[in-house]
Rosetta silent file (secondary structure, phi, psi, omega in degrees, C-alpha in Angstrom):
SEQUENCE: MVFYDRRHLFHLPMKELEDGIWIENPDKPERIEAIRSALESSGFQIKEPRDYHCSHVYQVHTPEYVEWLKEKSLSVSKDREYFPEVFGYDKLFDTGTPVTSGCYLGALASVSTALNAVDSILESESVSYALCRPPGHHAGISTGGGYCYFNNAAIAARYYQKHTRGFVAILDVDFHHGNGTQEIFYYDDTVFYVSIHGDPKIFYPWISGNPWEIGSDSGEGFNMNFPLAGGTEGPEYMRTLSKALQEIDDFAPDLLIISLGIDGHKNDGIGHFNLNDEDFSMMGRLIGEIDVQKLIVQEGGYNPVANSSSVLNFLHTIR
SCORE:     score description
SCORE:     0.000 S_00000001
   1 L     0.000  140.420 -176.565    0.000    0.000    0.000 S_00000001
   2 E  -118.507  134.067  176.402    1.289    3.476   -0.897 S_00000001
   3 E  -119.528  138.562 -175.500    0.564    6.736    0.922 S_00000001
   4 E  -148.555  138.730  179.648    1.234   10.172   -0.554 S_00000001
   5 L  -123.929  119.528 -175.702    0.261   13.705    0.529 S_00000001
   6 H   -66.342  -12.571 -177.684    0.116   16.466   -2.066 S_00000001
   7 H   -69.659   -7.730  172.668    0.851   19.128    0.553 S_00000001
   8 H   -62.339  -21.610 -179.154    4.554   18.533    0.062 S_00000001
   9 H   -65.702  -19.283  177.927    4.061   20.813   -2.960 S_00000001
  10 H   -73.823  -18.123 -178.627    3.767   23.808   -0.598 S_00000001
  11 L   -92.471  108.746 -173.063    7.413   23.359    0.426 S_00000001
  12 L  -128.012   73.338  176.457    9.490   25.079   -2.245 S_00000001
  13 L   -65.453  141.159 -175.653   13.116   25.610   -1.190 S_00000001
  14 L  -104.232  -38.733 -173.966   14.980   27.714   -3.718 S_00000001
  15 E  -149.058  170.730  172.380   18.666   27.653   -2.790 S_00000001
  16 E  -148.481  159.671 -179.946   21.309   26.467   -0.365 S_00000001
  17 E  -100.454  118.318 -179.091   24.792   27.606    0.600 S_00000001
  18 E  -132.327  121.823 -178.722   27.528   25.133   -0.338 S_00000001
  19 L    53.574   38.566  176.630   31.256   25.912   -0.074 S_00000001
  20 L    77.811    7.988 -177.906   30.430   29.607    0.197 S_00000001
  21 E  -122.827  135.414  174.763   28.377   29.603   -3.010 S_00000001
  22 E   -76.968  125.080  178.219   24.616   29.856   -3.388 S_00000001
  23 E  -126.063  167.745  178.547   23.376   26.918   -5.467 S_00000001
  24 E   -70.496  134.319  178.256   19.952   25.598   -6.443 S_00000001
  25 L   -73.945  127.303 -175.450   18.345   23.472   -3.735 S_00000001
  26 L   -81.879   -7.465 -177.969   17.824   19.928   -5.091 S_00000001
  27 L   -81.211   71.998 -177.388   14.860   19.016   -2.865 S_00000001
  28 L   -92.631  148.691  178.273   12.350   19.792   -5.594 S_00000001
  29 L   -55.891  -31.546 -175.352    8.753   18.547   -5.621 S_00000001
  30 H   -65.456  -19.401  178.289    9.307   16.796   -8.935 S_00000001
  31 H   -66.612  -30.307  177.040   11.591   14.233   -7.310 S_00000001
  32 H   -90.325  -37.236  179.612    8.516   12.872   -5.499 S_00000001
  33 H   -61.817  -34.789  177.941    5.988   13.645   -8.237 S_00000001
  34 H   -64.457  -39.848  177.141    7.986   11.469  -10.639 S_00000001
  35 H   -65.432  -46.851  179.858    7.722    8.536   -8.232 S_00000001
  36 H   -57.445  -45.968 -178.943    3.997    9.100   -7.722 S_00000001
  37 H   -63.019  -41.689  179.441    3.394    9.237  -11.478 S_00000001
  38 H   -65.385  -39.323  178.884    5.419    6.074  -12.089 S_00000001
  39 H   -64.769  -43.908  179.008    3.555    4.207   -9.351 S_00000001
  40 H   -62.213  -42.724 -179.901    0.171    5.237  -10.736 S_00000001
  41 H   -65.322  -25.481 -178.887    1.175    4.179  -14.246 S_00000001
  42 L   -92.251    2.804  174.303    2.261    0.804  -12.864 S_00000001
  43 L    91.765    7.722  177.207   -1.067    0.167  -11.168 S_00000001
  44 L   -71.544  139.405  175.503   -0.141    0.857   -7.551 S_00000001
  45 L   -82.481  122.023 -177.913   -3.025    2.056   -5.387 S_00000001
  46 E  -111.638  126.369 -178.108   -2.095    5.409   -3.854 S_00000001
  47 E  -107.318  137.026  173.284   -3.976    6.659   -0.829 S_00000001
  48 L   -79.818  123.432 -173.023   -4.238   10.247    0.358 S_00000001
  49 L   -76.007  153.324  171.305   -3.404   10.098    4.074 S_00000001
  50 L   -83.350  160.280  179.802   -5.570   11.394    6.875 S_00000001
  51 L   -80.446  149.527  174.632   -4.113   13.941    9.294 S_00000001
  52 L  -119.458  152.530 -179.467   -2.731   12.997   12.680 S_00000001
  53 L   -63.364  142.894 -177.075   -2.461   15.222   15.731 S_00000001
  54 H   -64.986  -11.699 -179.626    0.851   17.076   15.997 S_00000001
  55 H   -59.905  -25.233  179.598    1.420   15.541   19.454 S_00000001
  56 H   -63.755  -28.982  179.112    3.042   12.529   17.745 S_00000001
  57 H   -63.493  -34.120 -177.314    5.935   14.777   16.727 S_00000001
  58 H   -73.960   -6.902  172.139    6.706   15.413   20.408 S_00000001
  59 H   -67.859  -18.967 -174.993    7.405   11.702   20.903 S_00000001
  60 L  -123.234  -42.125 -171.852   10.712   12.454   19.153 S_00000001
  61 L  -107.092  150.680 -179.222   11.342   16.216   18.970 S_00000001
  62 L   -72.648  149.469  176.376   11.548   18.850   21.711 S_00000001
  63 H   -58.183  -36.622 -178.655    8.758   21.419   22.070 S_00000001
  64 H   -60.941  -42.769  179.525   11.338   24.213   21.693 S_00000001
  65 H   -68.526  -46.291 -177.365   12.390   22.940   18.283 S_00000001
  66 H   -61.875  -44.647 -179.268    8.871   22.279   17.017 S_00000001
  67 H   -67.871  -37.486  177.328    7.603   25.704   18.126 S_00000001
  68 H   -61.020  -46.795 -179.044   10.657   27.460   16.674 S_00000001
  69 H   -63.720  -42.282  179.859   10.117   25.790   13.296 S_00000001
  70 H   -61.813  -48.453 -178.054    6.399   26.564   13.326 S_00000001
  71 H   -64.821  -42.299  179.113    6.882   30.232   14.179 S_00000001
  72 H   -64.537  -43.378 -178.444    9.666   30.717   11.645 S_00000001
  73 H   -63.747  -41.028 -179.945    7.705   28.993    8.897 S_00000001
  74 H   -70.178  -21.046 -176.824    4.594   31.069    9.556 S_00000001
  75 H   -91.961  -10.452 -176.640    6.632   34.282    9.499 S_00000001
  76 L   -88.882  131.821  177.227    8.345   33.672    6.133 S_00000001
  77 L   -73.883  160.874 -171.790    6.679   35.118    3.028 S_00000001
  78 L   -65.581  -23.908 -178.487    6.072   32.803    0.079 S_00000001
  79 L   -99.565   12.464 -179.535    8.815   34.362   -2.043 S_00000001
  80 L  -129.552  169.850  172.338   11.474   34.228    0.685 S_00000001
  81 L  -149.295  150.273 -175.157   13.277   31.634    2.811 S_00000001
  82 E  -107.487  130.235  176.234   15.100   31.822    6.129 S_00000001
  83 L  -111.510  152.238  179.542   18.585   30.416    6.715 S_00000001
  84 L   -55.537  136.401  176.935   20.292   29.959   10.090 S_00000001
  85 L  -112.894  -39.406  178.628   22.028   33.109   11.316 S_00000001
  86 L  -128.068  104.225 -179.075   23.030   32.162   14.853 S_00000001
  87 E   -65.247  132.886 -173.343   23.627   28.445   15.374 S_00000001
  88 L   110.411  -55.230  171.534   22.145   27.411   18.706 S_00000001
  89 L   -72.111  -52.634  173.751   19.387   29.998   18.562 S_00000001
  90 E   -73.950  142.826 -170.026   18.430   28.799   15.105 S_00000001
  91 L  -102.686   18.429  174.608   17.490   25.132   15.187 S_00000001
  92 E  -111.612  135.109 -170.069   18.868   24.038   11.818 S_00000001
  93 L   -94.824    2.491  177.156   22.409   22.698   11.826 S_00000001
  94 L  -141.439  176.511 -179.047   23.405   23.477    8.220 S_00000001
  95 L  -103.130   18.155  178.035   23.013   26.092    5.501 S_00000001
  96 L  -106.949   -0.390 -173.163   21.303   23.739    3.075 S_00000001
  97 L  -123.263   87.532 -178.572   17.971   23.518    4.874 S_00000001
  98 L   -77.392  154.372  167.559   15.970   26.742    4.627 S_00000001
  99 E   -86.294  120.545  177.044   12.780   27.515    6.506 S_00000001
 100 L  -110.286  169.001  179.358   10.103   28.122    3.884 S_00000001
 101 L   -64.430  -22.007 -177.771    6.509   29.246    4.286 S_00000001
 102 L  -108.920    3.561 -172.992    5.413   25.673    3.565 S_00000001
 103 H   -71.764  -36.422 -179.182    8.037   23.597    5.368 S_00000001
 104 H   -67.402  -47.890  177.818    6.169   23.237    8.668 S_00000001
 105 H   -62.000  -43.634  179.873    2.915   22.212    6.986 S_00000001
 106 H   -63.785  -39.473  179.990    4.801   19.964    4.579 S_00000001
 107 H   -66.888  -40.058  176.312    6.772   18.331    7.396 S_00000001
 108 H   -63.933  -40.725  178.157    3.591   17.611    9.374 S_00000001
 109 H   -65.255  -35.630  177.339    1.998   16.128    6.250 S_00000001
 110 H   -64.383  -41.115  175.527    5.102   14.007    5.741 S_00000001
 111 H   -61.557  -45.812  179.833    4.755   12.677    9.294 S_00000001
 112 H   -61.176  -37.039  176.866    1.086   11.897    8.679 S_00000001
 113 H   -58.149  -45.741  179.417    2.041   10.019    5.517 S_00000001
 114 H   -66.121  -40.174 -177.660    4.345    7.787    7.564 S_00000001
 115 H   -70.125  -33.791  173.010    1.798    7.273   10.345 S_00000001
 116 H   -60.470  -40.589  179.106   -0.893    6.238    7.861 S_00000001
 117 H   -65.338  -37.677  176.147    1.515    3.624    6.588 S_00000001
 118 H   -62.313  -44.503 -179.830    2.098    2.404   10.153 S_00000001
 119 H   -60.899  -35.206  177.017   -1.642    2.067   10.691 S_00000001
 120 H   -66.373  -34.051  174.813   -1.886   -0.062    7.553 S_00000001
 121 H   -64.562  -43.951  179.876    0.839   -2.284    9.062 S_00000001
 122 H   -64.697  -23.869  177.748   -1.151   -2.505   12.296 S_00000001
 123 L   -91.335   13.678  170.735   -4.140   -3.576   10.190 S_00000001
 124 L    93.274    8.866  172.598   -2.036   -6.521    8.867 S_00000001
 125 L   -63.694  137.402 -177.611   -0.516   -5.055    5.673 S_00000001
 126 L   -82.128  -37.403  178.226    2.783   -6.855    5.049 S_00000001
 127 E  -136.810  131.201  178.537    4.552   -3.998    3.230 S_00000001
 128 E  -135.465  141.223 -173.222    3.566   -0.339    3.251 S_00000001
 129 E  -120.447  121.677  175.965    5.284    2.599    1.530 S_00000001
 130 E  -100.799  108.594 -179.106    5.198    6.204    2.770 S_00000001
 131 E   -83.984   79.317 -170.080    6.142    8.505   -0.111 S_00000001
 132 L   -89.120  140.982  164.610    7.400   11.243    2.211 S_00000001
 133 L  -156.160  131.780    1.179    8.705   14.710    1.437 S_00000001
 134 L   -64.348  159.698  175.593   10.404   16.490    3.129 S_00000001
 135 L   -71.464 -175.499 -172.292   12.648   13.593    4.153 S_00000001
 136 L  -140.634  -19.163 -162.445   13.455   13.006    7.810 S_00000001
 137 L   -73.126  -10.283  173.964   16.529   11.014    8.785 S_00000001
 138 L   -89.542  -10.888 -179.763   18.833   14.005    9.396 S_00000001
 139 L   -77.521  123.006 -179.390   16.375   15.618   11.847 S_00000001
 140 L   -98.461 -163.982 -175.367   17.477   15.037   15.426 S_00000001
 141 L   -61.680  -41.916 -175.182   15.840   15.553   18.778 S_00000001
 142 L  -132.060   19.796 -179.918   16.126   19.345   18.733 S_00000001
 143 L  -144.840  155.903  168.399   17.473   20.186   15.273 S_00000001
 144 E  -116.798  168.880  178.907   16.689   19.910   11.599 S_00000001
 145 E   165.908  171.138  178.314   19.093   19.750    8.670 S_00000001
 146 L    59.016   36.338 -177.261   19.920   17.901    5.476 S_00000001
 147 L    71.639    7.306 -174.187   16.558   18.984    3.958 S_00000001
 148 E  -110.433  141.634 -179.697   14.860   17.301    6.962 S_00000001
 149 L  -119.449  -49.617  173.601   12.583   18.933    9.563 S_00000001
 150 L  -121.579  142.625 -175.033   10.793   16.081   11.388 S_00000001
 151 L   -86.165   95.188 -173.968   12.142   12.531   11.529 S_00000001
 152 H   -59.422  -45.038 -177.911    9.422   10.512    9.824 S_00000001
 153 H   -65.667  -41.536 -179.463   10.979    7.092   10.410 S_00000001
 154 H   -66.813  -42.347  179.125   11.661    7.762   14.103 S_00000001
 155 H   -65.160  -38.491  176.827    8.166    9.103   14.725 S_00000001
 156 H   -62.474  -41.051  179.255    6.734    6.070   12.917 S_00000001
 157 H   -62.337  -45.545  179.781    8.786    3.755   15.144 S_00000001
 158 H   -65.403  -38.391  178.310    7.529    5.431   18.320 S_00000001
 159 H   -63.815  -43.870  177.664    3.929    5.367   17.049 S_00000001
 160 H   -60.998  -43.998 -179.142    4.220    1.649   16.306 S_00000001
 161 H   -67.425  -32.214  176.700    5.670    0.994   19.758 S_00000001
 162 H   -59.186  -35.144 -175.801    2.895    3.008   21.389 S_00000001
 163 H   -94.403  -15.560 -172.972    0.385    0.557   19.937 S_00000001
 164 H  -130.500  -20.130 -170.402    2.344   -2.686   20.200 S_00000001
 165 L    59.442   23.501 -175.400    5.273   -2.358   22.651 S_00000001
 166 L   -83.872  170.735  176.332    7.157   -4.112   19.859 S_00000001
 167 L   -96.437  140.084 -174.088   10.827   -4.046   18.854 S_00000001
 168 E  -125.040  136.461  167.918   11.761   -2.096   15.723 S_00000001
 169 E  -109.560  139.605  175.934   14.743   -2.234   13.396 S_00000001
 170 E  -118.124  117.737  176.014   15.487    0.711   11.120 S_00000001
 171 E  -104.042  116.071 -176.266   17.590   -0.006    8.035 S_00000001
 172 E  -104.891  113.133 -179.323   18.824    3.238    6.460 S_00000001
 173 L  -113.203   17.258  169.300   19.992    2.854    2.849 S_00000001
 174 L   -66.256  149.878  179.742   20.176    6.542    1.964 S_00000001
 175 L   -60.774  -32.942 -176.564   23.631    7.529    0.707 S_00000001
 176 L   -97.047  140.213 -178.444   24.032    9.952    3.622 S_00000001
 177 L   -62.098  138.086  179.066   24.195    8.771    7.208 S_00000001
 178 L   -83.286   73.458 -175.927   20.988    9.336    9.193 S_00000001
 179 H   -57.115  -34.804 -178.848   22.587   11.294   12.023 S_00000001
 180 H   -68.622  -45.890  179.263   19.184   12.293   13.382 S_00000001
 181 H   -62.818  -41.405  177.840   17.810    8.764   13.605 S_00000001
 182 H   -60.564  -45.935 -179.389   21.011    7.584   15.255 S_00000001
 183 H   -59.551  -44.297 -174.512   20.853   10.382   17.833 S_00000001
 184 H   -62.238  -37.578 -173.845   17.226    9.696   18.699 S_00000001
 185 H  -110.096   15.341 -171.286   17.752    5.981   19.439 S_00000001
 186 L   -65.293  -25.722 -178.355   21.382    5.964   20.589 S_00000001
 187 L  -109.450   19.427 -169.503   20.496    5.037   24.181 S_00000001
 188 L  -116.077  127.402  177.690   17.581    2.743   23.290 S_00000001
 189 L   -98.082    6.974  178.002   17.673   -1.058   23.207 S_00000001
 190 L  -100.282  -10.156  177.943   14.183   -1.400   21.705 S_00000001
 191 E  -127.382  119.728 -179.150   15.117    0.169   18.344 S_00000001
 192 E  -100.363  113.287 -178.562   18.052   -1.226   16.372 S_00000001
 193 E  -101.145  125.123  179.880   19.421    1.350   13.904 S_00000001
 194 E  -128.703  128.904 -176.420   21.554    0.069   11.010 S_00000001
 195 E  -131.792  136.412  171.186   22.904    2.352    8.284 S_00000001
 196 E  -114.993  123.567 -168.425   24.802    1.805    5.018 S_00000001
 197 E  -160.598  170.182  175.283   26.171    5.103    3.727 S_00000001
 198 E   -66.619  142.107 -176.172   29.048    7.068    2.269 S_00000001
 199 L   -56.155  121.557 -176.488   32.084    7.307    4.545 S_00000001
 200 L   -68.005   -9.751  172.880   31.617   10.375    6.800 S_00000001
 201 L   -63.341  -24.198 -175.280   35.329   11.140    6.563 S_00000001
 202 L  -119.975  -34.233 -168.174   34.474   12.455    3.098 S_00000001
 203 L  -114.115  151.940  174.754   30.706   12.788    2.792 S_00000001
 204 L   -51.170  141.057    8.990   27.875   14.706    4.482 S_00000001
 205 L   -94.671    5.933  174.499   26.944   14.893    7.329 S_00000001
 206 L    68.061  -31.632 -172.482   30.551   14.279    8.509 S_00000001
 207 L   -84.465   -7.820 -177.125   29.481   14.410   12.190 S_00000001
 208 L  -162.225  167.438  176.988   28.374   10.772   12.476 S_00000001
 209 L   112.894   14.208 -179.969   28.272    7.396   10.781 S_00000001
 210 L   -84.700  154.179 -176.387   31.524    5.797   11.927 S_00000001
 211 L   -66.754  -21.333 -179.747   31.705    2.065   12.722 S_00000001
 212 L   -82.590   -3.083  176.557   32.684    2.690   16.353 S_00000001
 213 L   -84.230   96.140 -169.705   29.382    4.480   17.035 S_00000001
 214 L  -115.453    9.278 -173.865   27.574    1.487   18.527 S_00000001
 215 L    96.148  167.887 -177.558   25.112    3.082   20.957 S_00000001
 216 L  -144.067  158.822 -178.485   25.539    3.872   24.632 S_00000001
 217 H    52.892 -127.542 -179.238   24.161    2.818   28.028 S_00000001
 218 H   -62.840  -25.221 -177.776   21.135    0.594   27.413 S_00000001
 219 H   -87.068    3.809 -178.522   21.540    1.165   23.688 S_00000001
 220 L   -63.334  126.577 -177.621   25.078   -0.152   23.467 S_00000001
 221 L    92.424   -4.380 -177.795   25.248   -2.639   20.617 S_00000001
 222 L  -108.577   21.734  174.402   21.956   -1.469   19.109 S_00000001
 223 E  -136.550  129.251 -175.255   23.501    1.002   16.640 S_00000001
 224 E  -142.733  126.137 -179.101   25.520   -0.215   13.654 S_00000001
 225 E  -116.049  138.310  176.440   27.130    1.741   10.823 S_00000001
 226 E  -122.259   81.062  178.248   28.529    0.426    7.537 S_00000001
 227 E   -74.051  137.396 -178.809   30.408    3.329    5.880 S_00000001
 228 E  -125.503  156.962 -179.313   31.448    2.668    2.276 S_00000001
 229 L   -73.326  154.139  171.162   33.776    4.418   -0.153 S_00000001
 230 L   -59.454  146.223 -178.963   32.557    6.668   -2.924 S_00000001
 231 L    85.044    0.948  178.517   32.040    4.800   -6.179 S_00000001
 232 L   -54.744  133.218 -178.906   30.862    1.607   -4.458 S_00000001
 233 L  -105.467  175.707 -171.957   29.130   -0.641   -6.995 S_00000001
 234 H   -51.588  -52.974 -175.938   26.375   -3.197   -6.712 S_00000001
 235 H   -57.645  -45.552  179.423   28.273   -6.386   -5.756 S_00000001
 236 H   -66.972  -39.136  179.545   30.147   -4.786   -2.857 S_00000001
 237 H   -61.794  -43.639 -177.011   27.015   -2.960   -1.717 S_00000001
 238 H   -67.726  -33.498  174.693   24.986   -6.177   -1.694 S_00000001
 239 H   -63.244  -41.465  177.962   27.648   -7.982    0.344 S_00000001
 240 H   -66.859  -42.799  178.755   27.442   -5.199    2.910 S_00000001
 241 H   -60.117  -40.061  179.000   23.647   -5.246    2.813 S_00000001
 242 H   -62.100  -40.592  176.183   23.658   -9.004    3.459 S_00000001
 243 H   -62.901  -44.744  179.814   25.795   -8.472    6.561 S_00000001
 244 H   -61.854  -42.054 -178.746   23.455   -5.717    7.784 S_00000001
 245 H   -67.834  -32.554  176.536   20.394   -7.881    7.190 S_00000001
 246 H   -64.168  -40.318  177.628   21.926  -10.771    9.134 S_00000001
 247 H   -63.818  -40.636  179.095   22.336   -8.440   12.118 S_00000001
 248 H   -67.105  -42.601  179.284   18.729   -7.325   11.783 S_00000001
 249 H   -62.151  -37.889  177.243   17.486  -10.896   11.475 S_00000001
 250 H   -65.249  -32.957  178.043   19.393  -11.803   14.660 S_00000001
 251 H   -69.228  -26.959  178.437   17.677   -8.906   16.433 S_00000001
 252 L    55.857   60.337 -178.768   14.306  -10.426   15.369 S_00000001
 253 L   -71.349  159.898  171.815   12.300   -7.175   15.190 S_00000001
 254 L   -83.599  -22.947  178.401    8.523   -7.014   15.122 S_00000001
 255 E  -144.559  137.388  172.820    8.734   -4.306   12.444 S_00000001
 256 E  -111.068  119.934  175.054   11.432   -3.364    9.940 S_00000001
 257 E  -100.768  128.051  176.729   11.474    0.262    8.808 S_00000001
 258 E  -107.388  114.615  170.936   13.486    0.982    5.667 S_00000001
 259 E   -81.807  100.422 -169.416   14.677    4.564    5.263 S_00000001
 260 E   -94.638  107.969  171.424   14.854    4.402    1.481 S_00000001
 261 L  -106.630  140.521  177.886   17.177    6.846   -0.246 S_00000001
 262 L  -102.081    4.792 -175.491   17.760    6.632   -4.001 S_00000001
 263 L   -76.441    4.445  168.297   20.744    8.994   -3.873 S_00000001
 264 L   -85.847   -4.049  179.543   23.120    6.038   -4.123 S_00000001
 265 E   -67.808  141.915 -176.458   22.069    5.734   -7.779 S_00000001
 266 L   -62.081  -21.230 -179.760   24.880    6.490  -10.235 S_00000001
 267 L   -99.620   10.327 -172.962   22.746    9.169  -11.927 S_00000001
 268 L   -71.506  -47.175  179.945   21.674   10.940   -8.761 S_00000001
 269 L    95.431  -19.935  177.928   24.189   13.793   -8.676 S_00000001
 270 L  -106.293  -44.916  176.176   24.091   14.242   -4.882 S_00000001
 271 L   -83.290  174.864 -173.592   25.224   10.823   -3.684 S_00000001
 272 L  -135.521   25.130  167.706   28.424    9.111   -4.738 S_00000001
 273 L   -88.353  174.762 -177.241   27.738    5.392   -5.031 S_00000001
 274 L  -124.135   47.408 -179.759   27.552    3.718   -8.423 S_00000001
 275 E   -84.910  150.183  177.334   24.312    1.728   -8.089 S_00000001
 276 L  -116.801 -178.957 -177.361   21.972    1.141  -11.033 S_00000001
 277 H   -56.302  -42.550 -176.732   18.258    0.363  -11.414 S_00000001
 278 H   -66.902  -29.257  177.294   18.839   -3.395  -11.166 S_00000001
 279 H   -63.869  -32.791  178.251   20.733   -2.967   -7.900 S_00000001
 280 H   -73.598  -26.677  170.868   17.587   -1.566   -6.320 S_00000001
 281 H   -64.416  -46.381  179.576   15.739   -4.693   -7.471 S_00000001
 282 H   -64.251  -39.183  178.391   18.332   -6.815   -5.703 S_00000001
 283 H   -58.641  -47.624  178.667   18.146   -4.582   -2.638 S_00000001
 284 H   -62.528  -39.038 -179.199   14.399   -5.129   -2.407 S_00000001
 285 H   -64.969  -44.843 -179.111   14.785   -8.867   -2.931 S_00000001
 286 H   -65.752  -44.689  179.145   17.396   -9.243   -0.183 S_00000001
 287 H   -63.593  -36.476 -179.129   15.437   -7.138    2.305 S_00000001
 288 H   -65.511  -16.348  179.340   12.306   -9.082    1.439 S_00000001
 289 L   -72.398  -16.585  175.550   13.920  -12.314    2.640 S_00000001
 290 L   -80.373  123.555 -173.880   13.492  -11.181    6.239 S_00000001
 291 L   -85.539   83.252  179.791   10.124  -12.489    7.394 S_00000001
 292 L  -158.833  153.983  175.577    8.703   -9.433    9.150 S_00000001
 293 E   -63.366  146.162 -173.352    6.293   -6.617    8.333 S_00000001
 294 E  -130.496  132.680  174.452    8.027   -3.764    6.533 S_00000001
 295 E  -114.738  121.884  179.246    7.446   -0.019    6.445 S_00000001
 296 E  -102.263  125.897  179.911    9.279    1.888    3.704 S_00000001
 297 E  -118.465  121.166 -178.458    9.821    5.603    4.325 S_00000001
 298 E   -69.933  131.841  174.943   11.129    7.719    1.461 S_00000001
 299 L  -113.018 -116.530 -176.760   14.256    9.734    2.244 S_00000001
 300 L   -82.786 -171.975 -173.786   16.634   11.214   -0.368 S_00000001
 301 L   124.764  110.907 -166.218   16.935   10.779   -4.108 S_00000001
 302 L  -123.910    2.007  171.934   17.192   13.883   -6.283 S_00000001
 303 L  -104.721  110.483 -174.955   17.103   12.687   -9.889 S_00000001
 304 H   -56.031  -37.292 -178.380   13.407   12.225  -10.781 S_00000001
 305 H   -68.539  -48.260  178.133   14.134    9.663  -13.517 S_00000001
 306 H   -62.664  -39.324  179.272   16.407    7.537  -11.322 S_00000001
 307 H   -58.166  -50.939 -173.265   13.947    7.854   -8.439 S_00000001
 308 H   -65.444  -44.160 -178.803   10.955    6.565  -10.382 S_00000001
 309 H   -69.291  -39.912 -176.157   12.719    3.569  -11.967 S_00000001
 310 H   -71.963  -40.596  178.067   14.576    2.552   -8.797 S_00000001
 311 H   -63.919  -43.025  176.928   11.564    2.803   -6.493 S_00000001
 312 H   -58.084  -46.443 -179.995    9.506    0.718   -8.907 S_00000001
 313 H   -61.972  -41.866 -179.770   12.222   -1.929   -9.020 S_00000001
 314 H   -63.676  -47.492 -177.126   12.525   -1.933   -5.235 S_00000001
 315 H   -68.842  -29.751 -178.847    8.774   -2.238   -4.640 S_00000001
 316 H   -73.184  -18.534 -176.448    8.341   -4.969   -7.238 S_00000001
 317 H  -110.433  -21.025 -178.570   10.821   -7.259   -5.449 S_00000001
 318 L   -74.493  145.387  179.764   10.342   -6.576   -1.751 S_00000001
 319 L  -132.979    0.000    0.000    7.978   -8.883    0.138 S_00000001
């Protein structure tokens, strides 16, 4: 089952600051619209999600951060965007994630998209896909960044646990490490976070994603990172994925959440792996071998053509 919310179209970032230069922001609506169109053409049933109360966001994010984002978003005119000026006061940790007039509404709609997918899982759906935008895995407890405002996968995990008391594994296959998801569950032994990503010595977000980051206190051993070199191709990636999946299978979760990024595709332009369309078929097939309900949450992926073909391949093979 696929869930999609058209209100992501209200979030229209225009630019970002990279290496001291203003460049075009790649988080464009068309990256998601291309996926939606491809799914519809392929016969997938797409549901418009119902709204959920904003209180679910507070299961993960601090009130100070949520209120700051809401107030800033409501104060920005439609033809402008706000960038952090004083880090610490401003709650975004980079200069690539502007506050737009539609980001708060879009982020709430993105959360609702994920929660609708969780409810379909609770109603016995085996695989459910939340076509989320903005993405979420860089959003931490009290900060946003990396085009992310609210952490959709983390909020979905907490919502699922509220209703089931179950154990959750989160497999993050976005090219960039999900620093926010790791932070949120770093001390938690009920959520096992596993990420395969570009080596943070070279690639964004630089601040996390090393193999020695294994969790702390009760969460020690429940965080696992697999950093890979730029240019990694399908065979090496699949060997790493098989190792990650074995760890997840040993954990025996009640729910597997996949933070699905397509920015590892060779045509993406933002990520730096060398994966092709067929690799995403294999990725779905390998993940599908784990016998557990699965929630797929869309993260990055900035080439609309690569996004649509790779997501289709992934969904056609996952079970």
